[in-house]
């Protein structure tokens, strides 16, 4: 690798290292869960090589550290070739020395993109849009909880202590005072994000105790998935500096709302730059309706990617600000698919189903895949839902097992995401689900031990 690699990096990375000696580089990829896997190495070594190797078995590892059975056959663990994408170089400003993170692309030994790597799955979907002359644009929202340190999994999660000496309170949505309770954590999030060159569109207090939402500006799906991958880590690090945890669990606290990763989508014509959801007069187009129709038809088979854990389905309950339907509506937050108020150039669809526990690459890929299928199938959605959609019929799978069954049986998901990826994802999630079913919960001990 050329020693001038930093010239290919973003300006924020160059600024961070201005007149400083780089000590270490973290070479990373996202696994199925969105966990960073890879190697850390001295900067001098990083500058002497243009690739390194990791076994493809990292994509078979479950969230508990176990290994799923390889659906492709023999478990030989061949090496992948990982090459740095210098455009992703970003500081790790919480470390004691001068460290950079660089996301790597995963290829097999013949030079083909590894089809089971989550970043490659998203790139596959974006390429399908490009082949049609389209460019997808997304804007994600990130919800998470700041919670008190929890070192004993047998104990329930509780809100953190605020600067007033009281624990963070619930039902304080959009309260500036509530955000100020843990302002030092928010300050570090801003500082870390600035060091990494990330633009935060806004931070606000959500409805849960210690629940925060961060909005990101719209842009390229892969670039924003990279940012969210980085953001999860920097937010955790900021929380640890102030004696609390940040969690992206879909439903960490009983009786509180869950955390979503709402995804706003639009599609522009690559030649003209015009939003294909609006015509020359600013009116909604057939393509706009088809995109919504595709999401209504195909999201049930993709829901395992948006809600990938047993805990994810605890979020889909009535009256907790989470959608339990596939209805669509204009400026209606009770629908799973919302059309926000906007001018014609910014006309978009908001998918409110994704949980913040999903892998951002896979969550965005799944959502865009459903919209793409709608654009190509050209079928209209159901009529707009104009009432309280929380009262409508529940159309989502009730648990992870049912969601995996739907995904496995969907030829459309297999065709667009790839058989190899679908089979591997299902194998990993089946392993996790079966492990969960072996655990006896406190509810079972409380109500069944002496009563049945």
C-alpha positions as a Markdown table, in Angstrom:
| # | Residue | x | y | z |
|---|---|---|---|---|
| 1 | Unk | 0.0 | 0.0 | 0.0 |
| 2 | Unk | 1.2 | 3.5 | -0.7 |
| 3 | Unk | 2.2 | 5.5 | 2.3 |
| 4 | Unk | -0.1 | 8.3 | 1.0 |
| 5 | Unk | -3.2 | 6.4 | 1.8 |
| 6 | Unk | -4.4 | 9.2 | 4.1 |
| 7 | Unk | -4.9 | 11.4 | 1.0 |
| 8 | Unk | -7.7 | 9.0 | 0.0 |
| 9 | Unk | -9.3 | 9.4 | 3.5 |
| 10 | Unk | -12.1 | 11.9 | 4.4 |
| 11 | Unk | -11.0 | 15.4 | 5.5 |
| 12 | Unk | -12.0 | 14.7 | 9.1 |
| 13 | Unk | -9.5 | 11.8 | 9.3 |
| 14 | Unk | -6.8 | 14.0 | 7.9 |
| 15 | Unk | -7.6 | 16.8 | 10.3 |
| 16 | Unk | -7.6 | 14.4 | 13.2 |
| 17 | Unk | -4.1 | 13.3 | 12.4 |
| 18 | Unk | -2.7 | 16.7 | 11.5 |
| 19 | Unk | 0.8 | 17.0 | 13.0 |
| 20 | Unk | 0.2 | 13.8 | 14.9 |
| 21 | Unk | 1.8 | 10.4 | 14.6 |
| 22 | Unk | -0.6 | 7.6 | 13.9 |
| 23 | Unk | -0.1 | 4.7 | 16.3 |
| 24 | Unk | -2.6 | 2.1 | 15.4 |
| 25 | Unk | -5.2 | 1.1 | 12.7 |
| 26 | Unk | -8.2 | -1.1 | 13.4 |
| 27 | Unk | -9.1 | -3.0 | 10.2 |
| 28 | Unk | -12.7 | -4.0 | 10.6 |
| 29 | Unk | -15.8 | -5.6 | 9.0 |
| 30 | Unk | -19.4 | -5.9 | 10.3 |
| 31 | Unk | -20.5 | -9.5 | 11.1 |
| 32 | Unk | -24.2 | -10.6 | 10.9 |
| 33 | Unk | -25.1 | -8.9 | 14.1 |
| 34 | Unk | -23.3 | -5.7 | 13.1 |
| 35 | Unk | -20.4 | -6.4 | 15.6 |
| 36 | Unk | -17.0 | -5.1 | 14.4 |
| 37 | Unk | -14.6 | -8.0 | 13.7 |
| 38 | Unk | -11.1 | -7.7 | 12.4 |
| 39 | Unk | -7.5 | -6.9 | 13.5 |
| 40 | Unk | -5.7 | -4.0 | 15.1 |
| 41 | Unk | -2.2 | -3.4 | 13.9 |
| 42 | Unk | 0.6 | -0.9 | 14.2 |
| 43 | Unk | 0.2 | 1.9 | 11.7 |
| 44 | Unk | 3.6 | 1.1 | 10.2 |
| 45 | Unk | 2.4 | -2.4 | 9.3 |
| 46 | Unk | -0.8 | -1.1 | 7.9 |
| 47 | Unk | 1.2 | 1.1 | 5.6 |
| 48 | Unk | 3.2 | -1.8 | 4.2 |
| 49 | Unk | 0.2 | -4.0 | 3.1 |
| 50 | Unk | -2.8 | -3.6 | 1.0 |
| 51 | Unk | -4.9 | -6.5 | 2.3 |
| 52 | Unk | -5.2 | -9.0 | 5.1 |
| 53 | Unk | -7.1 | -12.2 | 5.8 |
| 54 | Unk | -9.9 | -13.4 | 8.0 |
| 55 | Unk | -11.8 | -16.7 | 7.9 |
| 56 | Unk | -15.3 | -16.4 | 6.5 |
| 57 | Unk | -16.6 | -18.3 | 9.6 |
| 58 | Unk | -16.9 | -14.9 | 11.3 |
| 59 | Unk | -20.3 | -14.7 | 9.6 |
| 60 | Unk | -21.4 | -17.9 | 11.2 |
| 61 | Unk | -20.9 | -16.7 | 14.8 |
| 62 | Unk | -24.0 | -16.0 | 16.8 |
| 63 | Unk | -24.6 | -13.1 | 19.2 |
| 64 | Unk | -23.7 | -15.5 | 22.1 |
| 65 | Unk | -20.4 | -16.5 | 20.5 |
| 66 | Unk | -21.5 | -19.9 | 19.4 |
| 67 | Unk | -21.2 | -21.1 | 15.8 |
| 68 | Unk | -24.1 | -21.9 | 13.6 |
| 69 | Unk | -23.9 | -25.0 | 11.3 |
| 70 | Unk | -22.6 | -24.0 | 7.9 |
| 71 | Unk | -25.6 | -24.3 | 5.4 |
| 72 | Unk | -23.1 | -24.4 | 2.6 |
| 73 | Unk | -21.6 | -27.7 | 3.7 |
| 74 | Unk | -18.2 | -28.5 | 5.1 |
| 75 | Unk | -16.9 | -26.1 | 7.8 |
| 76 | Unk | -13.4 | -25.5 | 6.2 |
| 77 | Unk | -13.1 | -21.8 | 7.2 |
| 78 | Unk | -11.4 | -20.5 | 4.0 |
| 79 | Unk | -9.8 | -17.1 | 4.3 |
| 80 | Unk | -11.4 | -14.0 | 2.8 |
| 81 | Unk | -9.3 | -11.2 | 1.4 |
| 82 | Unk | -10.1 | -7.9 | 3.1 |
| 83 | Unk | -9.1 | -4.7 | 1.4 |
| 84 | Unk | -9.4 | -1.2 | 3.0 |
| 85 | Unk | -12.0 | 1.2 | 1.8 |
| 86 | Unk | -10.0 | 4.4 | 2.6 |
| 87 | Unk | -13.2 | 6.5 | 2.3 |
| 88 | Unk | -14.3 | 5.0 | 5.6 |
| 89 | Unk | -11.2 | 6.0 | 7.6 |
| 90 | Unk | -12.4 | 7.5 | 10.8 |
| 91 | Unk | -10.8 | 8.4 | 14.2 |
| 92 | Unk | -11.3 | 6.4 | 17.3 |
| 93 | Unk | -11.1 | 9.4 | 19.6 |
| 94 | Unk | -11.8 | 7.6 | 22.8 |
| 95 | Unk | -8.6 | 5.6 | 22.7 |
| 96 | Unk | -5.4 | 6.4 | 24.7 |
| 97 | Unk | -3.3 | 6.7 | 21.5 |
| 98 | Unk | -3.9 | 8.0 | 18.0 |
| 99 | Unk | -6.0 | 5.3 | 16.4 |
| 100 | Unk | -7.9 | 5.1 | 13.1 |
| 101 | Unk | -10.7 | 2.7 | 12.1 |
| 102 | Unk | -11.0 | 1.6 | 8.5 |
| 103 | Unk | -13.9 | -0.6 | 7.2 |
| 104 | Unk | -12.7 | -3.3 | 4.7 |
| 105 | Unk | -14.4 | -4.9 | 1.7 |
| 106 | Unk | -14.6 | -8.7 | 1.8 |
| 107 | Unk | -13.8 | -10.7 | -1.3 |
| 108 | Unk | -13.1 | -14.4 | -1.8 |
| 109 | Unk | -9.8 | -15.7 | -3.2 |
| 110 | Unk | -11.1 | -15.4 | -6.7 |
| 111 | Unk | -11.9 | -11.7 | -6.2 |
| 112 | Unk | -15.7 | -12.0 | -6.0 |
| 113 | Unk | -17.6 | -10.1 | -3.3 |
| 114 | Unk | -18.3 | -12.4 | -0.4 |
| 115 | Unk | -22.2 | -12.7 | -0.7 |
| 116 | Unk | -22.7 | -13.3 | 3.0 |
| 117 | Unk | -20.9 | -10.1 | 4.2 |
| 118 | Unk | -23.6 | -7.6 | 5.3 |
| 119 | Unk | -22.0 | -4.6 | 3.6 |
| 120 | Unk | -21.9 | -6.6 | 0.4 |
| 121 | Unk | -25.5 | -7.5 | 0.7 |
| 122 | Unk | -26.4 | -3.8 | 0.9 |
| 123 | Unk | -24.1 | -3.0 | -2.1 |
| 124 | Unk | -25.9 | -5.7 | -4.0 |
| 125 | Unk | -29.3 | -4.0 | -3.5 |
| 126 | Unk | -27.9 | -0.5 | -4.4 |
| 127 | Unk | -26.4 | -2.0 | -7.6 |
| 128 | Unk | -29.9 | -3.3 | -8.6 |
| 129 | Unk | -31.2 | 0.3 | -8.3 |
| 130 | Unk | -28.2 | 1.6 | -10.3 |
| 131 | Unk | -28.9 | -0.9 | -13.1 |
| 132 | Unk | -32.4 | 0.7 | -13.5 |
| 133 | Unk | -30.9 | 4.2 | -13.6 |
| 134 | Unk | -32.0 | 5.0 | -10.1 |
| 135 | Unk | -30.1 | 6.1 | -7.0 |
| 136 | Unk | -31.7 | 5.3 | -3.6 |
| 137 | Unk | -31.4 | 7.9 | -0.8 |
| 138 | Unk | -32.0 | 7.1 | 2.9 |
| 139 | Unk | -32.1 | 9.0 | 6.1 |
| 140 | Unk | -32.0 | 6.9 | 9.3 |
| 141 | Unk | -33.1 | 7.7 | 12.8 |
| 142 | Unk | -31.4 | 6.1 | 15.7 |
| 143 | Unk | -33.1 | 5.5 | 19.1 |
| 144 | Unk | -31.3 | 4.1 | 22.1 |
| 145 | Unk | -31.4 | 4.1 | 25.9 |
| 146 | Unk | -28.8 | 5.3 | 28.3 |
| 147 | Unk | -29.1 | 3.0 | 31.3 |
| 148 | Unk | -27.4 | 2.4 | 34.7 |
| 149 | Unk | -24.5 | 0.0 | 34.6 |
| 150 | Unk | -25.9 | -3.6 | 34.6 |
| 151 | Unk | -23.3 | -6.2 | 35.5 |
| 152 | Unk | -25.8 | -8.9 | 36.6 |
| 153 | Unk | -28.0 | -10.1 | 33.8 |
| 154 | Unk | -30.5 | -11.4 | 36.4 |
| 155 | Unk | -31.3 | -7.9 | 37.4 |
| 156 | Unk | -33.6 | -5.7 | 35.4 |
| 157 | Unk | -32.3 | -2.7 | 33.5 |
| 158 | Unk | -33.0 | 0.7 | 35.1 |
| 159 | Unk | -32.6 | 4.3 | 34.0 |
| 160 | Unk | -29.3 | 6.1 | 34.7 |
| 161 | Unk | -28.8 | 8.7 | 37.4 |
| 162 | Unk | -29.1 | 12.2 | 36.0 |
| 163 | Unk | -27.2 | 15.3 | 37.1 |
| 164 | Unk | -30.0 | 16.2 | 39.5 |
| 165 | Unk | -29.4 | 13.0 | 41.5 |
| 166 | Unk | -32.6 | 11.5 | 40.3 |
| 167 | Unk | -33.0 | 8.7 | 37.7 |
| 168 | Unk | -34.0 | 9.7 | 34.2 |
| 169 | Unk | -37.8 | 9.9 | 33.9 |
| 170 | Unk | -40.1 | 8.5 | 31.3 |
| 171 | Unk | -42.9 | 10.3 | 29.4 |
| 172 | Unk | -40.7 | 13.3 | 28.7 |
| 173 | Unk | -40.6 | 13.2 | 24.9 |
| 174 | Unk | -38.9 | 16.3 | 23.3 |
| 175 | Unk | -38.1 | 17.7 | 26.8 |
| 176 | Unk | -34.9 | 19.7 | 26.7 |
| 177 | Unk | -34.5 | 19.4 | 30.5 |
| 178 | Unk | -34.6 | 15.6 | 30.2 |
| 179 | Unk | -31.8 | 15.7 | 27.6 |
| 180 | Unk | -29.8 | 18.0 | 30.0 |
| 181 | Unk | -30.0 | 15.3 | 32.7 |
| 182 | Unk | -27.2 | 13.4 | 30.8 |
| 183 | Unk | -25.8 | 16.3 | 28.9 |
| 184 | Unk | -22.2 | 15.3 | 29.5 |
| 185 | Unk | -22.8 | 12.0 | 27.6 |
| 186 | Unk | -24.5 | 14.0 | 24.7 |
| 187 | Unk | -21.5 | 16.4 | 24.7 |
| 188 | Unk | -19.1 | 13.5 | 24.2 |
| 189 | Unk | -21.3 | 12.0 | 21.4 |
| 190 | Unk | -21.1 | 15.4 | 19.6 |
| 191 | Unk | -17.4 | 15.6 | 20.1 |
| 192 | Unk | -16.7 | 12.0 | 19.0 |
| 193 | Unk | -19.0 | 12.5 | 15.9 |
| 194 | Unk | -17.2 | 15.7 | 15.0 |
| 195 | Unk | -13.8 | 14.0 | 15.2 |
| 196 | Unk | -15.1 | 11.3 | 12.9 |
| 197 | Unk | -16.6 | 13.7 | 10.4 |
| 198 | Unk | -20.2 | 12.7 | 11.0 |
| 199 | Unk | -23.1 | 15.1 | 10.7 |
| 200 | Unk | -25.8 | 14.9 | 13.3 |
| 201 | Unk | -29.1 | 16.3 | 12.1 |
| 202 | Unk | -30.6 | 16.5 | 15.6 |
| 203 | Unk | -30.7 | 15.0 | 19.0 |
| 204 | Unk | -33.9 | 14.8 | 21.1 |
| 205 | Unk | -35.4 | 13.1 | 24.1 |
| 206 | Unk | -37.7 | 10.2 | 23.2 |
| 207 | Unk | -40.6 | 8.8 | 25.3 |
| 208 | Unk | -38.7 | 6.3 | 27.4 |
| 209 | Unk | -36.7 | 6.9 | 30.5 |
| 210 | Unk | -33.2 | 7.8 | 29.3 |
| 211 | Unk | -34.2 | 7.2 | 25.7 |
| 212 | Unk | -32.5 | 9.4 | 23.1 |
| 213 | Unk | -33.0 | 9.8 | 19.3 |
| 214 | Unk | -30.3 | 10.9 | 16.9 |
| 215 | Unk | -31.2 | 11.9 | 13.3 |
| 216 | Unk | -28.8 | 11.7 | 10.5 |
| 217 | Unk | -28.9 | 13.7 | 7.3 |
| 218 | Unk | -30.0 | 11.9 | 4.1 |
| 219 | Unk | -27.5 | 10.4 | 1.8 |
| 220 | Unk | -26.0 | 7.3 | 0.2 |
| 221 | Unk | -27.2 | 4.0 | 1.8 |
| 222 | Unk | -23.8 | 2.4 | 2.1 |
| 223 | Unk | -22.2 | 5.5 | 3.5 |
| 224 | Unk | -25.0 | 6.0 | 6.1 |
| 225 | Unk | -24.9 | 2.3 | 7.1 |
| 226 | Unk | -21.1 | 2.8 | 7.7 |
| 227 | Unk | -21.9 | 5.8 | 9.9 |
| 228 | Unk | -24.4 | 3.9 | 11.9 |
| 229 | Unk | -22.0 | 1.1 | 12.3 |
| 230 | Unk | -19.5 | 3.6 | 13.7 |
| 231 | Unk | -22.1 | 5.5 | 15.7 |
| 232 | Unk | -23.1 | 2.5 | 17.8 |
| 233 | Unk | -19.6 | 2.2 | 19.0 |
| 234 | Unk | -19.0 | 5.8 | 19.7 |
| 235 | Unk | -22.2 | 6.2 | 21.6 |
| 236 | Unk | -21.3 | 3.2 | 23.8 |
| 237 | Unk | -17.9 | 4.7 | 24.4 |
| 238 | Unk | -19.4 | 8.1 | 25.3 |
| 239 | Unk | -21.7 | 6.4 | 27.8 |
| 240 | Unk | -18.9 | 4.4 | 29.5 |
| 241 | Unk | -17.0 | 7.6 | 30.1 |
| 242 | Unk | -19.9 | 8.7 | 32.4 |
| 243 | Unk | -20.6 | 5.5 | 34.3 |
| 244 | Unk | -23.6 | 4.3 | 32.3 |
| 245 | Unk | -24.3 | 2.0 | 29.4 |
| 246 | Unk | -25.8 | 2.8 | 26.0 |
| 247 | Unk | -28.0 | 0.0 | 24.7 |
| 248 | Unk | -29.5 | -0.6 | 21.3 |
| 249 | Unk | -31.8 | -3.4 | 22.4 |
| 250 | Unk | -35.2 | -3.2 | 20.8 |
| 251 | Unk | -36.9 | -3.4 | 24.3 |
| 252 | Unk | -34.5 | -3.1 | 27.2 |
| 253 | Unk | -36.9 | -1.9 | 29.9 |
| 254 | Unk | -40.2 | -3.5 | 30.8 |
| 255 | Unk | -43.1 | -1.1 | 30.5 |
| 256 | Unk | -41.1 | 1.4 | 28.4 |
| 257 | Unk | -41.2 | 2.1 | 24.6 |
| 258 | Unk | -38.8 | 0.2 | 22.4 |
| 259 | Unk | -36.0 | 1.7 | 20.3 |
| 260 | Unk | -36.5 | 1.9 | 16.5 |
| 261 | Unk | -34.3 | 2.6 | 13.5 |
| 262 | Unk | -36.8 | 4.5 | 11.3 |
| 263 | Unk | -35.6 | 4.6 | 7.7 |
| 264 | Unk | -36.7 | 7.4 | 5.3 |
| 265 | Unk | -36.4 | 6.4 | 1.6 |
| 266 | Unk | -36.5 | 8.3 | -1.6 |
| 267 | Unk | -35.3 | 7.4 | -5.1 |
| 268 | Unk | -33.8 | 9.8 | -7.6 |
| 269 | Unk | -33.1 | 9.5 | -11.3 |
| 270 | Unk | -29.4 | 9.1 | -11.8 |
| 271 | Unk | -29.3 | 11.3 | -14.9 |
| 272 | Unk | -31.6 | 14.1 | -13.9 |
| 273 | Unk | -31.3 | 14.0 | -10.1 |
| 274 | Unk | -35.1 | 14.3 | -9.9 |
| 275 | Unk | -37.0 | 12.4 | -7.2 |
| 276 | Unk | -39.0 | 9.7 | -9.0 |
| 277 | Unk | -41.7 | 9.9 | -6.4 |
| 278 | Unk | -42.8 | 13.3 | -7.7 |
| 279 | Unk | -43.8 | 14.3 | -11.2 |
| 280 | Unk | -43.1 | 17.6 | -13.0 |
| 281 | Unk | -46.1 | 19.2 | -11.3 |
| 282 | Unk | -45.0 | 18.0 | -7.8 |
| 283 | Unk | -47.7 | 15.3 | -7.6 |
| 284 | Unk | -47.2 | 11.7 | -6.4 |
| 285 | Unk | -46.2 | 9.3 | -9.1 |
| 286 | Unk | -47.1 | 5.7 | -9.8 |
| 287 | Unk | -43.5 | 4.8 | -8.8 |
| 288 | Unk | -44.2 | 6.2 | -5.3 |
| 289 | Unk | -47.3 | 4.0 | -5.0 |
| 290 | Unk | -45.4 | 1.0 | -6.3 |
| 291 | Unk | -42.6 | 1.5 | -3.8 |
| 292 | Unk | -45.1 | 1.5 | -0.9 |
| 293 | Unk | -46.9 | -1.5 | -2.4 |
| 294 | Unk | -43.7 | -3.5 | -2.5 |
| 295 | Unk | -43.0 | -2.7 | 1.1 |
| 296 | Unk | -46.5 | -3.9 | 2.1 |
| 297 | Unk | -46.2 | -7.1 | 0.2 |
| 298 | Unk | -42.6 | -8.1 | 1.0 |
| 299 | Unk | -41.8 | -6.7 | 4.4 |
| 300 | Unk | -43.3 | -9.7 | 6.3 |
| 301 | Unk | -40.7 | -12.0 | 4.6 |
| 302 | Unk | -37.9 | -9.4 | 5.4 |
| 303 | Unk | -38.9 | -8.7 | 9.0 |
| 304 | Unk | -36.3 | -11.1 | 10.5 |
| 305 | Unk | -33.7 | -8.6 | 9.2 |
| 306 | Unk | -35.4 | -5.7 | 10.8 |
| 307 | Unk | -36.2 | -7.5 | 14.0 |
| 308 | Unk | -33.4 | -10.1 | 14.3 |
| 309 | Unk | -33.6 | -11.2 | 18.0 |
| 310 | Unk | -36.2 | -12.7 | 20.3 |
| 311 | Unk | -36.3 | -9.4 | 22.2 |
| 312 | Unk | -37.1 | -7.5 | 19.0 |
| 313 | Unk | -40.7 | -8.8 | 19.0 |
| 314 | Unk | -41.4 | -7.3 | 22.5 |
| 315 | Unk | -41.4 | -3.9 | 20.7 |
| 316 | Unk | -44.3 | -4.8 | 18.5 |
| 317 | Unk | -47.1 | -4.2 | 21.0 |
| 318 | Unk | -50.0 | -1.7 | 20.9 |
| 319 | Unk | -49.8 | 1.7 | 22.6 |
| 320 | Unk | -46.0 | 1.8 | 22.9 |
| 321 | Unk | -45.4 | 4.0 | 19.8 |
| 322 | Unk | -44.3 | 1.1 | 17.7 |
| 323 | Unk | -46.1 | 0.0 | 14.5 |
| 324 | Unk | -47.9 | -3.4 | 14.5 |
| 325 | Unk | -49.1 | -3.1 | 11.0 |
| 326 | Unk | -48.2 | -2.6 | 7.3 |
| 327 | Unk | -50.6 | 0.2 | 6.7 |
| 328 | Unk | -49.5 | 3.4 | 5.0 |
| 329 | Unk | -50.6 | 6.9 | 5.6 |
| 330 | Unk | -49.7 | 10.5 | 5.1 |
| 331 | Unk | -48.4 | 12.1 | 8.3 |
| 332 | Unk | -49.8 | 9.2 | 10.4 |
| 333 | Unk | -47.3 | 7.8 | 12.9 |
| 334 | Unk | -49.6 | 4.9 | 13.8 |
| 335 | Unk | -48.9 | 3.3 | 10.4 |
| 336 | Unk | -45.9 | 1.1 | 9.8 |
| 337 | Unk | -45.3 | 3.0 | 6.5 |
| 338 | Unk | -45.5 | 6.8 | 7.0 |
| 339 | Unk | -45.4 | 9.5 | 4.3 |
| 340 | Unk | -44.0 | 12.6 | 6.1 |
| 341 | Unk | -44.9 | 16.2 | 5.2 |
| 342 | Unk | -42.4 | 17.4 | 2.7 |
| 343 | Unk | -42.0 | 19.4 | -0.5 |
| 344 | Unk | -42.1 | 17.4 | -3.8 |
| 345 | Unk | -38.3 | 17.2 | -4.1 |
| 346 | Unk | -38.1 | 15.5 | -0.7 |
| 347 | Unk | -41.1 | 13.2 | -1.0 |
| 348 | Unk | -40.2 | 10.0 | 0.8 |
| 349 | Unk | -41.5 | 6.9 | 2.6 |
| 350 | Unk | -40.6 | 6.2 | 6.3 |
| 351 | Unk | -40.4 | 2.6 | 7.3 |
| 352 | Unk | -41.1 | 2.5 | 11.0 |
| 353 | Unk | -40.8 | -1.2 | 11.5 |
| 354 | Unk | -37.0 | -1.6 | 11.9 |
| 355 | Unk | -35.6 | -2.0 | 15.4 |
| 356 | Unk | -32.4 | -0.3 | 16.5 |
| 357 | Unk | -31.0 | -3.8 | 17.3 |
| 358 | Unk | -30.8 | -4.7 | 13.6 |
| 359 | Unk | -27.5 | -4.6 | 11.7 |
| 360 | Unk | -27.7 | -1.3 | 9.8 |
| 361 | Unk | -26.4 | -2.7 | 6.6 |
| 362 | Unk | -29.0 | -5.5 | 6.6 |
| 363 | Unk | -31.9 | -3.3 | 7.9 |
| 364 | Unk | -31.4 | -0.8 | 5.1 |
| 365 | Unk | -30.8 | -3.5 | 2.6 |
| 366 | Unk | -34.1 | -5.3 | 3.5 |
| 367 | Unk | -36.1 | -2.1 | 3.4 |
| 368 | Unk | -34.7 | -1.0 | 0.0 |
| 369 | Unk | -35.1 | -4.5 | -1.4 |
| 370 | Unk | -38.8 | -4.4 | -0.6 |
| 371 | Unk | -39.2 | -1.0 | -2.2 |
| 372 | Unk | -37.2 | -2.2 | -5.3 |
| 373 | Unk | -39.5 | -5.2 | -5.7 |
| 374 | Unk | -42.5 | -2.9 | -5.6 |
| 375 | Unk | -40.9 | -0.6 | -8.3 |
| 376 | Unk | -40.3 | -3.6 | -10.6 |
| 377 | Unk | -43.6 | -5.4 | -9.9 |
| 378 | Unk | -45.6 | -2.2 | -10.4 |
| 379 | Unk | -48.5 | -3.1 | -8.1 |
| 380 | Unk | -50.3 | -0.5 | -6.1 |
| 381 | Unk | -50.6 | -0.6 | -2.3 |
| 382 | Unk | -53.8 | -0.9 | -0.3 |
| 383 | Unk | -55.8 | 2.3 | 0.2 |
| 384 | Unk | -54.3 | 4.8 | 2.6 |
| 385 | Unk | -55.2 | 4.2 | 6.2 |
| 386 | Unk | -56.6 | 7.4 | 7.7 |
| 387 | Unk | -57.5 | 6.3 | 11.2 |
| 388 | Unk | -55.6 | 4.9 | 14.2 |
| 389 | Unk | -53.7 | 2.0 | 12.7 |
| 390 | Unk | -52.8 | 0.7 | 16.1 |
| 391 | Unk | -56.4 | -0.6 | 16.0 |
| 392 | Unk | -55.9 | -2.4 | 12.7 |
| 393 | Unk | -55.1 | -6.1 | 12.3 |
| 394 | Unk | -51.6 | -7.2 | 13.3 |
| 395 | Unk | -49.8 | -8.3 | 10.2 |
| 396 | Unk | -46.3 | -9.0 | 11.6 |
| 397 | Unk | -44.9 | -12.3 | 12.7 |
| 398 | Unk | -45.3 | -12.8 | 16.4 |
| 399 | Unk | -41.8 | -14.1 | 17.1 |
| 400 | Unk | -38.4 | -14.7 | 15.5 |
| 401 | Unk | -39.2 | -18.3 | 14.6 |
| 402 | Unk | -42.2 | -17.3 | 12.5 |
| 403 | Unk | -40.2 | -14.5 | 10.9 |
| 404 | Unk | -37.5 | -16.9 | 9.8 |
| 405 | Unk | -40.1 | -19.3 | 8.4 |
| 406 | Unk | -41.5 | -16.4 | 6.2 |
| 407 | Unk | -38.0 | -15.5 | 5.0 |
| 408 | Unk | -37.0 | -19.0 | 4.3 |
| 409 | Unk | -40.1 | -19.6 | 2.2 |
| 410 | Unk | -39.9 | -16.3 | 0.2 |
| 411 | Unk | -38.5 | -16.8 | -3.3 |
| 412 | Unk | -38.5 | -13.0 | -3.7 |
| 413 | Unk | -36.1 | -12.6 | -0.7 |
| 414 | Unk | -33.9 | -15.4 | -2.0 |
| 415 | Unk | -33.7 | -13.9 | -5.4 |
| 416 | Unk | -32.9 | -10.4 | -4.3 |
| 417 | Unk | -30.7 | -11.1 | -1.3 |
| 418 | Unk | -29.1 | -14.3 | -2.6 |
| 419 | Unk | -29.7 | -17.9 | -1.5 |
| 420 | Unk | -26.4 | -18.2 | 0.2 |
| 421 | Unk | -27.0 | -15.1 | 2.4 |
| 422 | Unk | -30.6 | -16.1 | 3.3 |
| 423 | Unk | -29.5 | -19.6 | 4.3 |
| 424 | Unk | -26.6 | -18.4 | 6.4 |
| 425 | Unk | -28.7 | -15.7 | 8.1 |
| 426 | Unk | -31.5 | -18.2 | 8.9 |
| 427 | Unk | -28.9 | -20.7 | 10.2 |
| 428 | Unk | -27.4 | -18.1 | 12.6 |
| 429 | Unk | -30.7 | -16.9 | 13.9 |
| 430 | Unk | -32.1 | -20.4 | 14.3 |
| 431 | Unk | -29.1 | -21.2 | 16.5 |
| 432 | Unk | -29.8 | -18.1 | 18.6 |
| 433 | Unk | -33.5 | -18.8 | 18.9 |
| 434 | Unk | -33.0 | -22.4 | 19.9 |
| 435 | Unk | -30.5 | -21.3 | 22.6 |
| 436 | Unk | -33.1 | -18.8 | 23.9 |
| 437 | Unk | -35.7 | -21.5 | 24.2 |
| 438 | Unk | -33.5 | -23.4 | 26.6 |
| 439 | Unk | -33.5 | -20.5 | 29.1 |
| 440 | Unk | -36.2 | -20.6 | 31.9 |
| 441 | Unk | -37.5 | -17.1 | 32.5 |
| 442 | Unk | -38.5 | -15.4 | 35.8 |
| 443 | Unk | -42.1 | -15.3 | 34.6 |
| 444 | Unk | -42.1 | -19.0 | 34.3 |
| 445 | Unk | -40.7 | -19.5 | 37.7 |
| 446 | Unk | -43.1 | -17.0 | 39.2 |
| 447 | Unk | -46.3 | -18.2 | 37.7 |
| 448 | Unk | -45.8 | -21.9 | 36.9 |
| 449 | Unk | -43.5 | -23.2 | 39.7 |
| 450 | Unk | -46.3 | -23.7 | 42.3 |
| 451 | Unk | -49.5 | -23.2 | 40.3 |
| 452 | Unk | -49.5 | -25.8 | 37.5 |
